[in-house]
Structures are given as C-alpha cells and as structure tokens.
mmCIF file of C-alpha atoms in Angstrom:
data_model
loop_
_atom_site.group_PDB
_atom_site.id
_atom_site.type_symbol
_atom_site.label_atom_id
_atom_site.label_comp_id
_atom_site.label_asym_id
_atom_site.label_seq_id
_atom_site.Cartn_x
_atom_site.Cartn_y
_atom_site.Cartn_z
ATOM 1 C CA UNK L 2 23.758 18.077 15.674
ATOM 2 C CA UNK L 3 24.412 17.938 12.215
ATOM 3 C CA UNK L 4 26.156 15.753 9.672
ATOM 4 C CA UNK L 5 26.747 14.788 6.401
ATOM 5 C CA UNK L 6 27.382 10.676 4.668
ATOM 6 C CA UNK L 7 27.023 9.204 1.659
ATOM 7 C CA UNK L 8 25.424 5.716 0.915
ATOM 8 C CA UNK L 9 26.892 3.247 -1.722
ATOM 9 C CA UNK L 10 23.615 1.548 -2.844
ATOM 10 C CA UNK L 11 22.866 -1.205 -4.634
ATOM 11 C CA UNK L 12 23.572 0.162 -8.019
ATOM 12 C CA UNK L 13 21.085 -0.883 -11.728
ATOM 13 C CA UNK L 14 21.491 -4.607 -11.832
ATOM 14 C CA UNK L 15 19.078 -6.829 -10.320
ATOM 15 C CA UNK L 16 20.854 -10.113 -9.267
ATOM 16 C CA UNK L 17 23.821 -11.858 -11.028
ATOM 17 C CA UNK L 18 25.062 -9.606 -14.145
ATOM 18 C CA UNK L 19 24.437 -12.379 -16.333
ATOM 19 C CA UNK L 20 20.538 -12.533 -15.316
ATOM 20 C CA UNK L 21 19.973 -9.115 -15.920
ATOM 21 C CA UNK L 22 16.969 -9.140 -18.791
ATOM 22 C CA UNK L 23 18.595 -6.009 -20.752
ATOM 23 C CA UNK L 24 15.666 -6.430 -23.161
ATOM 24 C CA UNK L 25 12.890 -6.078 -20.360
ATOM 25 C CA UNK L 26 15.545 -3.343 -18.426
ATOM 26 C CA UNK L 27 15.260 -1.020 -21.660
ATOM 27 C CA UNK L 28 11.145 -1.433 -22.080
ATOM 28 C CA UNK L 29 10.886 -0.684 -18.698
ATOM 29 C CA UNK L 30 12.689 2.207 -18.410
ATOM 30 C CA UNK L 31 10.501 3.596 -21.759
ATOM 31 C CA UNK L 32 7.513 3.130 -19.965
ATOM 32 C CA UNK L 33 9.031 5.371 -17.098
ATOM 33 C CA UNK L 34 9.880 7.626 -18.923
ATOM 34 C CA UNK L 35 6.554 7.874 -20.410
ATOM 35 C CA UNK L 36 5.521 8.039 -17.052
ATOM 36 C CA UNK L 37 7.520 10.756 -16.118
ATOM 37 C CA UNK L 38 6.006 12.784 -18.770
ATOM 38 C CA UNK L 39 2.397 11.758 -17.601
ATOM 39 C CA UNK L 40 3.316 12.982 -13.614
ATOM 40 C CA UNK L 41 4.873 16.218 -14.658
ATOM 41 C CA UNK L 42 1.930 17.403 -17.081
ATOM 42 C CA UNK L 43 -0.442 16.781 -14.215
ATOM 43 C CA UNK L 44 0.828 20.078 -11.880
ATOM 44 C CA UNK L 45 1.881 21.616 -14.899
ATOM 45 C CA UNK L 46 -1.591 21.774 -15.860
ATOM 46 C CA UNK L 47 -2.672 22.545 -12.670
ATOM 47 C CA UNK L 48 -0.330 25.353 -12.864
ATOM 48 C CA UNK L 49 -1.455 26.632 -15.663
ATOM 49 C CA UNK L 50 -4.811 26.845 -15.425
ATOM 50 C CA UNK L 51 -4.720 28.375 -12.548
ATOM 51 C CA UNK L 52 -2.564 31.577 -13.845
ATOM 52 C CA UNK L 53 -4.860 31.347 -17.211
ATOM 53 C CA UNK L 54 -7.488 31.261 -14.824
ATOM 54 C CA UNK L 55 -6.410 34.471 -12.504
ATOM 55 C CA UNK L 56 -5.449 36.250 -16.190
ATOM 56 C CA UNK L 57 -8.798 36.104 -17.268
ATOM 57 C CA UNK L 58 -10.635 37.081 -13.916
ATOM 58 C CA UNK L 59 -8.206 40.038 -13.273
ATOM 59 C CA UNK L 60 -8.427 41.293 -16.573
ATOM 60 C CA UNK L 61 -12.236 41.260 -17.039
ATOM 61 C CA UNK L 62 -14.547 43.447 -15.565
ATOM 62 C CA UNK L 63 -15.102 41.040 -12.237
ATOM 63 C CA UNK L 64 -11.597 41.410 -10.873
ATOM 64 C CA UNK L 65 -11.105 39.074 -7.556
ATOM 65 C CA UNK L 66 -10.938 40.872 -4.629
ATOM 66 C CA UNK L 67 -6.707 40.491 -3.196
ATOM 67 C CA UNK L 68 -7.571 37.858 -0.767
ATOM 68 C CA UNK L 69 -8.854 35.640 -3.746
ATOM 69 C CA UNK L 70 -5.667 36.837 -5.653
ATOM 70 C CA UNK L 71 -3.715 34.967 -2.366
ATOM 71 C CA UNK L 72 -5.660 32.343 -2.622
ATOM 72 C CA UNK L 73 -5.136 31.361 -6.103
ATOM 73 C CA UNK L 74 -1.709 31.876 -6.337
ATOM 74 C CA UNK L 75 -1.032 29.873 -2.854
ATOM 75 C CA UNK L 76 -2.749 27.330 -4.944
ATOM 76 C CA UNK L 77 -0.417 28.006 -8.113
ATOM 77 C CA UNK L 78 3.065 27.738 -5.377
ATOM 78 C CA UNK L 79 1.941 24.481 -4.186
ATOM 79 C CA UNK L 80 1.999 23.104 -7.973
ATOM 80 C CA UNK L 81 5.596 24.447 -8.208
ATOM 81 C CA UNK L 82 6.128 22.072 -5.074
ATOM 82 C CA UNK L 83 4.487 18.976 -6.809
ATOM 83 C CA UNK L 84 6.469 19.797 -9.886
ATOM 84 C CA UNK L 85 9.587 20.403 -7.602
ATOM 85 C CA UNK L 86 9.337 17.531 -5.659
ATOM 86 C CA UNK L 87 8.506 15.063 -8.720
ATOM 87 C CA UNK L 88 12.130 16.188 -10.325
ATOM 88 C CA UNK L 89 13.681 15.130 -6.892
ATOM 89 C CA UNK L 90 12.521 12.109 -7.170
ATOM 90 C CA UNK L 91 14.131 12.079 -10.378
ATOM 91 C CA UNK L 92 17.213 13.307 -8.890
ATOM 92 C CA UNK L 93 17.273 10.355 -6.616
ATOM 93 C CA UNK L 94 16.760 7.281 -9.182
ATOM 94 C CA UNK L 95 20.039 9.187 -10.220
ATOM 95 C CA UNK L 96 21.624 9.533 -6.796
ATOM 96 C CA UNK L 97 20.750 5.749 -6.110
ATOM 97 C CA UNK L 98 21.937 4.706 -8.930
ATOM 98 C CA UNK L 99 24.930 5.631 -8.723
ATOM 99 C CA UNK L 100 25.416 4.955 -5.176
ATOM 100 C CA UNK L 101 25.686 8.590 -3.507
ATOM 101 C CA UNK L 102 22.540 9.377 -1.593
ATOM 102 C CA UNK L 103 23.219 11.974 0.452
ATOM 103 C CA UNK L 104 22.008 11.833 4.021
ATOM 104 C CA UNK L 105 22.214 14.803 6.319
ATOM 105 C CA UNK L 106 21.442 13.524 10.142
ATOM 106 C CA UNK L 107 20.046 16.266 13.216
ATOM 107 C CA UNK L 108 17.771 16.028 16.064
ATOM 108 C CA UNK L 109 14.481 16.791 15.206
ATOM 109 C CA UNK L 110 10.476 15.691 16.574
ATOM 110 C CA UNK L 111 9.372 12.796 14.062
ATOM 111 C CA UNK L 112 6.114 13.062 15.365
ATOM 112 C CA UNK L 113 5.541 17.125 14.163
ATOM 113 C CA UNK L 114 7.703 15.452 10.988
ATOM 114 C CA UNK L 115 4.909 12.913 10.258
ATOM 115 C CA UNK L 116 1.970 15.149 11.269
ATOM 116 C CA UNK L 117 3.101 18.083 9.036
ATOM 117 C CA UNK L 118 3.589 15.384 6.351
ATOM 118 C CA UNK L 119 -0.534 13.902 6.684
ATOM 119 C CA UNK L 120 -1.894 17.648 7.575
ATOM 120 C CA UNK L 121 0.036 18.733 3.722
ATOM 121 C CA UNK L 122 -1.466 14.894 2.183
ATOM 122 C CA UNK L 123 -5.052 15.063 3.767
ATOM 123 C CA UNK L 124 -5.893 17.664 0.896
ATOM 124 C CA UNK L 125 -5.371 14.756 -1.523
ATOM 125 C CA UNK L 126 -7.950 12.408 0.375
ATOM 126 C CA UNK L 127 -11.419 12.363 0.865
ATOM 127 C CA UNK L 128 -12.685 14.588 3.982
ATOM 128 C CA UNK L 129 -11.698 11.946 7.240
ATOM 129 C CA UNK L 130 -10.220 9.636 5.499
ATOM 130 C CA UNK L 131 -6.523 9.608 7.640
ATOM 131 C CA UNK L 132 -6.188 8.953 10.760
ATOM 132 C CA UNK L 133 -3.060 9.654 12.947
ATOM 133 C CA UNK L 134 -2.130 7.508 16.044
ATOM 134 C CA UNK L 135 1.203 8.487 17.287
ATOM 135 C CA UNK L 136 2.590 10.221 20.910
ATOM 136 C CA UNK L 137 2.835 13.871 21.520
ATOM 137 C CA UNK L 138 6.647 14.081 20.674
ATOM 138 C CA UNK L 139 9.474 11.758 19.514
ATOM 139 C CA UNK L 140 12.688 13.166 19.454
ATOM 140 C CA UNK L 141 15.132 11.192 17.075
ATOM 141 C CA UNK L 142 18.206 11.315 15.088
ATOM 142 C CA UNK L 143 18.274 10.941 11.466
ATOM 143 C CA UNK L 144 17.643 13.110 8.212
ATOM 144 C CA UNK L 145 14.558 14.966 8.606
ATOM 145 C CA UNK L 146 13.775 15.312 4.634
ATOM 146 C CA UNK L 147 14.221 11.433 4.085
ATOM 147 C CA UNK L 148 12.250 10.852 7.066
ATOM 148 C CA UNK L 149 9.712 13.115 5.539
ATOM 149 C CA UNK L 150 10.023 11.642 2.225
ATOM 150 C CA UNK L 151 9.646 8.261 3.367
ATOM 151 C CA UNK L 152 6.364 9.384 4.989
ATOM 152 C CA UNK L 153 5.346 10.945 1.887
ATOM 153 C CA UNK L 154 5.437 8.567 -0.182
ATOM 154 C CA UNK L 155 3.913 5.659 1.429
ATOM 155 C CA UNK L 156 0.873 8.048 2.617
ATOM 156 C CA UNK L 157 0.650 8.969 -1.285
ATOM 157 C CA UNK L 158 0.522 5.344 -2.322
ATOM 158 C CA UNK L 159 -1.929 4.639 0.140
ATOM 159 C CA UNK L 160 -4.345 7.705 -0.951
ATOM 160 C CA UNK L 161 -3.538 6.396 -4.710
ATOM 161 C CA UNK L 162 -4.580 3.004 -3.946
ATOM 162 C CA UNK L 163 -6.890 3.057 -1.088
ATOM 163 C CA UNK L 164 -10.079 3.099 -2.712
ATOM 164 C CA UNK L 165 -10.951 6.296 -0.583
ATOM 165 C CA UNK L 166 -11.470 4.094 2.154
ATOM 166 C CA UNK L 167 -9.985 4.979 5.673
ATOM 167 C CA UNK L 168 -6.228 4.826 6.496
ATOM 168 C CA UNK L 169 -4.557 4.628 9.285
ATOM 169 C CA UNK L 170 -1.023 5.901 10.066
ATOM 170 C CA UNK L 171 0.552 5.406 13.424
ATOM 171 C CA UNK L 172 3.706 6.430 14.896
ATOM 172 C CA UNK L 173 5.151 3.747 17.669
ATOM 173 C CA UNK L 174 8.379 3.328 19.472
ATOM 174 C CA UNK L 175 10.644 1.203 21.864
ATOM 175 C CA UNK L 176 14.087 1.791 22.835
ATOM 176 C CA UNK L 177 16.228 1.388 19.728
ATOM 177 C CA UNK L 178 13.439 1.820 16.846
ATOM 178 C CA UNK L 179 10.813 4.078 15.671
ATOM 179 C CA UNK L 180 7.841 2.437 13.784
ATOM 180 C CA UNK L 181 5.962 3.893 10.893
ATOM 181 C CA UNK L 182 2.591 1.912 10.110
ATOM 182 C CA UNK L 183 1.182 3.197 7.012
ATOM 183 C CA UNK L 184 -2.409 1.056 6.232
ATOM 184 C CA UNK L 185 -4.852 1.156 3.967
ATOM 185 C CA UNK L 186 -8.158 -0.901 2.929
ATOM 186 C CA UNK L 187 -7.884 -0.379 -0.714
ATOM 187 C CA UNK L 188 -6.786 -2.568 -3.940
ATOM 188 C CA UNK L 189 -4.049 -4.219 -2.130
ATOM 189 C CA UNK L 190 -1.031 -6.241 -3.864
ATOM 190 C CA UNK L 191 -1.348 -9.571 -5.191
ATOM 191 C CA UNK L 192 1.211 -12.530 -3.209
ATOM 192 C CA UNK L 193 3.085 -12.578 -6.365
ATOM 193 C CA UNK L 194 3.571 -9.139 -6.889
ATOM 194 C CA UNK L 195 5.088 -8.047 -3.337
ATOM 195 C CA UNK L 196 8.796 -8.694 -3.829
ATOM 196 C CA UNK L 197 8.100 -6.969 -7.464
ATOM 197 C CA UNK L 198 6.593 -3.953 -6.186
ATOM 198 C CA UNK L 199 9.897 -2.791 -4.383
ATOM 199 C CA UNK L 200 11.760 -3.352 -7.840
ATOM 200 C CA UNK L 201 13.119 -0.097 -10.159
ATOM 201 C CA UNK L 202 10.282 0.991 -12.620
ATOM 202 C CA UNK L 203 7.500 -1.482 -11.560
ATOM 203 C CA UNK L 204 3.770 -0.669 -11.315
ATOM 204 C CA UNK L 205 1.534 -3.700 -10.348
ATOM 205 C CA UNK L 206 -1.769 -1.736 -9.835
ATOM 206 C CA UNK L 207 -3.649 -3.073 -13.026
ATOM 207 C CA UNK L 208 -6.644 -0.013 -12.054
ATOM 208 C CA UNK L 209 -4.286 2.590 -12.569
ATOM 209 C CA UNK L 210 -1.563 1.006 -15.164
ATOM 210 C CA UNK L 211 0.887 4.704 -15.526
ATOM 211 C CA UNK L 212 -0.461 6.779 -12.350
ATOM 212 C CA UNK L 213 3.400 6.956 -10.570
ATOM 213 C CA UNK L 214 6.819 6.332 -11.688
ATOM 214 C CA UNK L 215 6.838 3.366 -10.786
ATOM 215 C CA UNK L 216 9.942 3.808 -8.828
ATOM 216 C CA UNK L 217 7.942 5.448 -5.940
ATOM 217 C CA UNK L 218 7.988 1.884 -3.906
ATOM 218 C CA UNK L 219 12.091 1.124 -5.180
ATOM 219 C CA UNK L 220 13.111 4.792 -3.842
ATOM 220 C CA UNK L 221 11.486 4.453 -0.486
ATOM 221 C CA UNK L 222 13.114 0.870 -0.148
ATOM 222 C CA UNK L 223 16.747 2.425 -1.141
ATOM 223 C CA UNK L 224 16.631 5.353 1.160
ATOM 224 C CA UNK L 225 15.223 3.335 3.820
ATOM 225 C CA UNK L 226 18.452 0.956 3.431
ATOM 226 C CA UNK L 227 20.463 4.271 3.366
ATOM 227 C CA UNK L 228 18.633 5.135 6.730
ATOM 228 C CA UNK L 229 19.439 1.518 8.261
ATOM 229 C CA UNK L 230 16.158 0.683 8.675
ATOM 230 C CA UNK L 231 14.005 -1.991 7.152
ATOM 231 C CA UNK L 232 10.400 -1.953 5.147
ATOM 232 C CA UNK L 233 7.983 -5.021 5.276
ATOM 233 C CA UNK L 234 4.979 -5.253 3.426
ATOM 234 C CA UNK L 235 1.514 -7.351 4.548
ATOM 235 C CA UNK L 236 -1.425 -7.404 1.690
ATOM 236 C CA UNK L 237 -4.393 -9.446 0.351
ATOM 237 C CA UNK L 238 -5.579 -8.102 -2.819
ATOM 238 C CA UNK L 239 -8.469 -6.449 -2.305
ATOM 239 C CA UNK L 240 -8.441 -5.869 0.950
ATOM 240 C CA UNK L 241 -5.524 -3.552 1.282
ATOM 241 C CA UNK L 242 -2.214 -3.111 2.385
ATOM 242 C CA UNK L 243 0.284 -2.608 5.243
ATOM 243 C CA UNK L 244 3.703 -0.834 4.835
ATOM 244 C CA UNK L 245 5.799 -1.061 8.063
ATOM 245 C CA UNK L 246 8.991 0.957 8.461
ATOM 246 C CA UNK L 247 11.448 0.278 10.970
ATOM 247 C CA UNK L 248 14.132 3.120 11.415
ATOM 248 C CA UNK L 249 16.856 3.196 14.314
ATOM 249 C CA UNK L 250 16.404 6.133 16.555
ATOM 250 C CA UNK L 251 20.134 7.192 16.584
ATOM 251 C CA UNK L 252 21.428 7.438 12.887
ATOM 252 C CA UNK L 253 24.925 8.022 13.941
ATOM 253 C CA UNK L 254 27.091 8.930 10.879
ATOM 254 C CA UNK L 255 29.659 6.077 11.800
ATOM 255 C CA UNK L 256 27.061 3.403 11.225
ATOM 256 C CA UNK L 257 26.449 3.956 7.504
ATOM 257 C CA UNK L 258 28.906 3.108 5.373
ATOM 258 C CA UNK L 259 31.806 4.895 3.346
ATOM 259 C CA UNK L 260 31.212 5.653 0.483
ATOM 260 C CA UNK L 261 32.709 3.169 -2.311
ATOM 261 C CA UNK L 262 32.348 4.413 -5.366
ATOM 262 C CA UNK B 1 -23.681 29.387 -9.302
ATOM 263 C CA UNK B 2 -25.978 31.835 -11.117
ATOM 264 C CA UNK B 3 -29.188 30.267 -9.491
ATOM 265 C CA UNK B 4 -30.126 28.293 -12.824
ATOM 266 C CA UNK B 5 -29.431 31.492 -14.883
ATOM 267 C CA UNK B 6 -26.186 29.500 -15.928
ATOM 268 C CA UNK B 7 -24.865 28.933 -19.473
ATOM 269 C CA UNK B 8 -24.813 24.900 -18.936
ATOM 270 C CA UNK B 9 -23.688 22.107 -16.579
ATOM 271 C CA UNK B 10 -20.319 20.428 -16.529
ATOM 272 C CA UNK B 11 -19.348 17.817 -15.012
ATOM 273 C CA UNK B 12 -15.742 17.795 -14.386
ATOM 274 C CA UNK B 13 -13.943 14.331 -13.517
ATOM 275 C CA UNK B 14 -10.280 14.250 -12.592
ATOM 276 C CA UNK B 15 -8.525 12.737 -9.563
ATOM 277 C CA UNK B 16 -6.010 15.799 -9.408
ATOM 278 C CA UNK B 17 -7.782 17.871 -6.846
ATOM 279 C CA UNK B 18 -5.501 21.569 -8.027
ATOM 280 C CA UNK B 19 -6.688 20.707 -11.712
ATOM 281 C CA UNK B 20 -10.022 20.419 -10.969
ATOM 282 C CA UNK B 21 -10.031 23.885 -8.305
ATOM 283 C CA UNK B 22 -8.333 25.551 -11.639
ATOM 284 C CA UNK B 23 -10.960 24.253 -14.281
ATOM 285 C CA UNK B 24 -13.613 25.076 -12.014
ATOM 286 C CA UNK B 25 -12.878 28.626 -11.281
ATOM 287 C CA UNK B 26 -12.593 29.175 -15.032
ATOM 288 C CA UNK B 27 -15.772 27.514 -16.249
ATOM 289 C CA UNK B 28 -17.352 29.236 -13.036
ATOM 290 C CA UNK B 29 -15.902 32.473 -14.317
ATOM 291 C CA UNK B 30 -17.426 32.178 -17.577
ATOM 292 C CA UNK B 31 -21.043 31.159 -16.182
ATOM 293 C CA UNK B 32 -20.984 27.567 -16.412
ATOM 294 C CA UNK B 33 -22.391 25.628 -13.231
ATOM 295 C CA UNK B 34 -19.941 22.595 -12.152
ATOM 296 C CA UNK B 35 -20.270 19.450 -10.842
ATOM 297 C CA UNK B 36 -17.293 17.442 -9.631
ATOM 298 C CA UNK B 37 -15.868 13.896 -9.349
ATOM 299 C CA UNK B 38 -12.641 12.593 -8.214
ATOM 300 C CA UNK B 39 -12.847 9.096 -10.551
ATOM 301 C CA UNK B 40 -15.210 7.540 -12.717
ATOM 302 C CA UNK B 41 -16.836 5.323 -10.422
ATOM 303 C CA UNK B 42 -18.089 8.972 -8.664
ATOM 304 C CA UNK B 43 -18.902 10.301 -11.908
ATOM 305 C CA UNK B 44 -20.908 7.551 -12.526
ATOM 306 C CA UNK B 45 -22.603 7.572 -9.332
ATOM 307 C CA UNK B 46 -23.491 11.356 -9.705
ATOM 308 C CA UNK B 47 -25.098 10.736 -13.363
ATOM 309 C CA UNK B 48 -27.621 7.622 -12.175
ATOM 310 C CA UNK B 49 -28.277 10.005 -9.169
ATOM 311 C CA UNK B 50 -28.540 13.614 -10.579
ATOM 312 C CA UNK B 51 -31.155 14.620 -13.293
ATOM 313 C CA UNK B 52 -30.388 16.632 -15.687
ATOM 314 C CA UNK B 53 -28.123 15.241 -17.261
ATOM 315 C CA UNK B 54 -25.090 17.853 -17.377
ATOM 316 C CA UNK B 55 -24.375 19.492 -21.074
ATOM 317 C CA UNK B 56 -20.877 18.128 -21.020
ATOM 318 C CA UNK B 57 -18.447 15.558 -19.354
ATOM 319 C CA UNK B 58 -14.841 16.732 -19.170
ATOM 320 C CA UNK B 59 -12.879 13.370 -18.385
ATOM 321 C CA UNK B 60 -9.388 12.863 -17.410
ATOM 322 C CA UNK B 61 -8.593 9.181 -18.261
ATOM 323 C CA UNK B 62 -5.253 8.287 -15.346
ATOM 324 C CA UNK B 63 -7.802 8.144 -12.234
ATOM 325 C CA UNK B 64 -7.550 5.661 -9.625
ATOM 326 C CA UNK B 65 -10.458 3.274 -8.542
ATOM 327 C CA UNK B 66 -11.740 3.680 -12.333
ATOM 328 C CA UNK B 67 -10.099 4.954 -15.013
ATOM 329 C CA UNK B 68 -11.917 7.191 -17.357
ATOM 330 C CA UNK B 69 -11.815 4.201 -20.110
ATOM 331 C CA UNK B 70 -13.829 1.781 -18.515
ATOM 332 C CA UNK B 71 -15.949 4.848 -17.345
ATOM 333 C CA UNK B 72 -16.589 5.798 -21.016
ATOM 334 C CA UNK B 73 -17.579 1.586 -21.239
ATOM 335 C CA UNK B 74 -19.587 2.041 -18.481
ATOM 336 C CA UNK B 75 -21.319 5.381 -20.091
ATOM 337 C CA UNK B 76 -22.171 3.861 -23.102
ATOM 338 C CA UNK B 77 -24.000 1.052 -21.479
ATOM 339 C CA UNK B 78 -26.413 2.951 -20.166
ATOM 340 C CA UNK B 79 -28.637 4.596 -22.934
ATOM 341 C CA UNK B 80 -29.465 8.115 -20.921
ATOM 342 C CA UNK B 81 -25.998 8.598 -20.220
ATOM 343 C CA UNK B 82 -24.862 7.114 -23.067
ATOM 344 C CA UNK B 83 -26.320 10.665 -24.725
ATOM 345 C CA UNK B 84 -23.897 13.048 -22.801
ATOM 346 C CA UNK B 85 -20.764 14.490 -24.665
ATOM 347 C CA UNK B 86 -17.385 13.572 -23.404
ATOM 348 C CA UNK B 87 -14.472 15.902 -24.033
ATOM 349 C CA UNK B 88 -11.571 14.042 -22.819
ATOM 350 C CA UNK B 89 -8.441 15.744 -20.828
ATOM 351 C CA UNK B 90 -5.424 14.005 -20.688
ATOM 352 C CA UNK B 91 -1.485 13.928 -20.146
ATOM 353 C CA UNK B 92 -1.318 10.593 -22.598
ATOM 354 C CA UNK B 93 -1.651 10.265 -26.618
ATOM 355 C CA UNK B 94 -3.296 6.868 -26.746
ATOM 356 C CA UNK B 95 -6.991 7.933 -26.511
ATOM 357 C CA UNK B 96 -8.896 5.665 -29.584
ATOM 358 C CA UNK B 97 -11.892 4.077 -28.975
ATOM 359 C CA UNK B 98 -12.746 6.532 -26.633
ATOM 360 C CA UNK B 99 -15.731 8.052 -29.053
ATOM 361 C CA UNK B 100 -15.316 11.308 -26.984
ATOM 362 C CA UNK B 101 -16.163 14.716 -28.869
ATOM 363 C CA UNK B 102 -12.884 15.978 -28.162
ATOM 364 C CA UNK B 103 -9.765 15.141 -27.024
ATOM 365 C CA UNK B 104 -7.461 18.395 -25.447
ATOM 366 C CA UNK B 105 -3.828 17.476 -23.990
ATOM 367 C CA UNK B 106 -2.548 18.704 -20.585
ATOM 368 C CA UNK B 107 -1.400 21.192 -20.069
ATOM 369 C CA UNK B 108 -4.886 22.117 -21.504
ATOM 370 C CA UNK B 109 -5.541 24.823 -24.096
ATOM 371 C CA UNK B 110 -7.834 26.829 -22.457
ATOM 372 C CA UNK B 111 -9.697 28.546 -25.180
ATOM 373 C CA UNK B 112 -10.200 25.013 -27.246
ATOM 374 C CA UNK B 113 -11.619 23.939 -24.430
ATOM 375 C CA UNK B 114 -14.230 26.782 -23.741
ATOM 376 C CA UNK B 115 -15.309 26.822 -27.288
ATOM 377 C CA UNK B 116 -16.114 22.767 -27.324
ATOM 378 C CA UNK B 117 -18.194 23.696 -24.091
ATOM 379 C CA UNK B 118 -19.697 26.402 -25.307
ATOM 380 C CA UNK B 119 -20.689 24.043 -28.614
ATOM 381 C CA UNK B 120 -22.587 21.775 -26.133
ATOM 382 C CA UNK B 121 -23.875 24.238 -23.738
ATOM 383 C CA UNK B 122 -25.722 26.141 -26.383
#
C-alpha cells in the first residue's frame, strides 16, 4: 500500500508572535548558516581528495590495480550521499517551515529499516561500539525514508556525542506502537538545555560548538509530529543520553491532517 | 609502509573517517608513513605513547570529545610535544592563536599541503 499526505507544521515562530526574539531569530540563523557551510565542506573534501587522490595514483607509474579503482570510488559515491543527504536536510527546514512535509506511507520491515540504517552508521563509530536489540521482523505502516531518517539521525547524534563509548539501540513493540531507544553514555544534555535542544538552529554541546546544523534535533522532532508519534528525552550531563521514539504502527493517511496552508 | 625507508611520519587527526581514508592514501602514495586519530584526546594519547615523535601533525579543529584548539593547548603544555609542527585543516576561517605552521581550508589544496609536509619531513 501506498500513499501520499501532507503535514501543516508548526511553522518559524516560537510561542506568541509578540515573544518571538527577532534579534536572537536572525543571529541564529547566521550561525546556521555558517554551519551549513562547515557540514558541506566536510564530504566535499572528502570527495575531493579522494579523486585528487585516484588522479595521482592512476597517472603515476604505480597505477592501482581495478579492484582498488572500485574501492576508491565506492568511497568517493558515498560522499555524494553525505553531501546529498545534508541538502535534504536543508530541503526539510524548508518543507517544515512552511508546513508541507511530505509523507509517503507503505508496508515495509522496520526492523531490516533500522538494521540497514546502524550496519551504513557503524563505519562512523569505533569498532563495537553499537549494539542492536530488536526482533527478527516488524512489519509496520508508515514512510520508510522518515522512518529511516529518524533513525539516522538520532544514531548520528549519539556517535557525535557519545564519547566513543558503547550505544545501545533497541527496537520494541506492543500492539499499537513501535519503540525506538536510541542510548548513549557520552556528554549528555544539561536539565536546562533539554526543551532547548529540540528548538530550530540550537546546538548545546559546548565540546563541539558548530559540528551539526543545529536543526538535526528540531527536524527529527517535526517529522516525528508529522509521523504521529512522540520523542522524549532522559539525560544527566555527563553521563549520557536517552532518545525514545514512539511511532504508531498503522500510519493511516486519514489520521494526519489536511493540509492548511 | 616502506619498512622505515619512509620520507617522514604524519600524524593525521580528523573525526571524518572518508577524509582521513583520502589523506592517507595520498600521503601513503607519496611515501609518507601515517598515523591516525579520530579527536584530539587520541592524538594526544598516541604522542605521550609513541616515540618518535611524528615530523608533522595535520589537525582538523571541529572534532568531538576534543576539539583541535584545546588539543593545540594541550600540545603546548607539554615541552616534547610542544616541538612538533601543526598544519591545521579546516572548513572554518577563525583559526588565530592557533600558532600552527600552516593553516589549508577544506576542501584542501592538495599540493600546498604536500609541499608544507615535505618542508617538515626533510
């Protein structure tokens, strides 16, 4: 089964119009875009040392031998990805923000979802660090590629921020809901800075002040809410953090909501 | 490796695992023997560990767990290490105070940086 729905989401403003800090709204949104910048020079550099590098080997007197030649330029494609998948998350601060998300809901195994999503992550980590807890198949309704997404991106926060210390992701379900547990044992998110962490274009991690957009967190909240499902976060600073994601199992297209725009 | 018949030792320190595969293979390429580290803290566990010295540090500065500024603060504490060149590598413009011998932005010009390592590796 396939479908197709819009979500009308919350839109720029944060609270009453009149409490809207335009000021703090239009340094924020400087210092994403300056992040922006940052995260796409990263796999462009990748990229492009990796086709300097295969240049200069093929067109010395060592060429590399065509398996190599794969190799490399597997490892060159999977930049395009990064750089691919960084501009859709681009696209969807836009999307969001202007309340049309699009959501496309099928059948499909969340579990071979989530382990395709930790098998393509666990490069990122150290050697062992993930470990997957979830049952052999669960069939569910929904949209695959937000379901993936959401994965994604909380797995990729945790790597970011988990001090290379062990995480755990586990699948679980009951009759209505599939869980996603996402937990790590790394800097973990100060009491006051929980609520803020979901907000547009907000980085609390003082270590690593412009690794992310900073919209990472706000995007994975939004589409989430598009999904009818909820997010909760437990931390202690310092000793890590806990990103729960509840999602029903049937995303039927009549329970989301026309779009109003 | 060329079995110590290598032009120099760097030690490469960036979180961004395809970066650091690409950088490798080139100063690989061109005879240089690598070492590796995904954030400072690692780097700086590798240099109180590993004698020699390398010839060269090449140092992102956006890492998590430690950031290659506090790493360079960290460096320059310690009077050995203190001695190794830093060329720093990095998508941002604000790099003073970093004292580093270099400072190439991503993406990185290739031959700049082989002709600072060759400067150091001589």
């Amino acid at each position: 089964m396939k479908d197709q729905s819009e979500f009308p989401s919350g839109g720029i403003a944060q609270g009453e119009p009149g409490e809207v800090d335009l000021e703090a709204e239009l340094k924020a949104r400087d210092e994403f875009l300056s992040a922006v910048a940052h995260e796409l020079r990263n796999p462009l550099n990748a990229l492009h040392l990796t086709l300097e590098g295969l240049i200069r080997t093929q067109s010395g007197n060592t060429p590399l031998a065509p398996e190599q030649v794969v190799s490399r330029v597997t490892r060159a494609s999977t930049q395009v990805d990064r750089l691919a998948a960084l501009i859709d998350v681009l696209l969807d601060v836009s999307r969001i923000s202007t309340g049309r998300l699009q959501l496309q809901f099928e059948d499909f195994d969340a579990a071979a979802v989530l382990s395709a999503v930790v098998a393509r992550l666990k490069d990122q980590a150290s050697p062992s660090q993930i470990s997957l807890s979830m049952p052999p198949s669960l069939i569910i309704q929904g949209d695959r590629a937000r379901y993936t997404q959401i994965a994604g991106s909380l797995l990729s926060n945790a790597i970011a921020f988990g001090n290379q210390r062990p995480i755990e992701v586990r699948l679980e379900s009951d009759a209505s809901t599939i869980r996603l547990k996402v937990i790590d044992h790394g800097i973990g998110i100060a009491d006051a800075d929980q609520q803020r962490i979901f907000e547009r274009f907000q980085k609390v991690a003082k270590d690593s002040p412009t690794i992310g957009f900073g919209i990472g967190l706000w995007v994975t909240r939004e589409v989430v809410r598009a999904l009818d499902g909820e997010i909760h976060l437990t931390s202690k600073l310092g000793e890590g953090s806990t990103f729960v994601v509840e999602l029903p199992k049937l995303n039927l297209v009549a329970t989301t909501a026309p779009a109003t725009k | 490796m060329n079995n110590g018949r290598h032009k120099g030792t760097i030690l490469v320190v960036d979180d961004d695992r395809g970066a650091m595969e690409a950088l490798s293979d080139i100063l690989e390429y061109e005879g240089y023997h690598v070492q590796r580290a995904q954030n400072g803290l690692q780097a700086l566990e590798h240099l109180r560990e590993t004698r020699p010295c390398p010839n060269l540090i090449v140092l992102d500065l956006l890492m998590p767990v430690m950031d290659g500024w506090e790493f360079r603060m960290r460096q320059k504490e310690d009077p050995e290490l203190a001695k190794v060149p830093v060329l720093v590598v990095t998508a941002i413009a604000a790099t003073a105070g970093l004292d580093a011998v270099g400072v190439l932005r991503k993406p990185v010009d290739v031959d700049a940086l082989l002709r600072t390592v060759a400067r150091y590796c001589s």
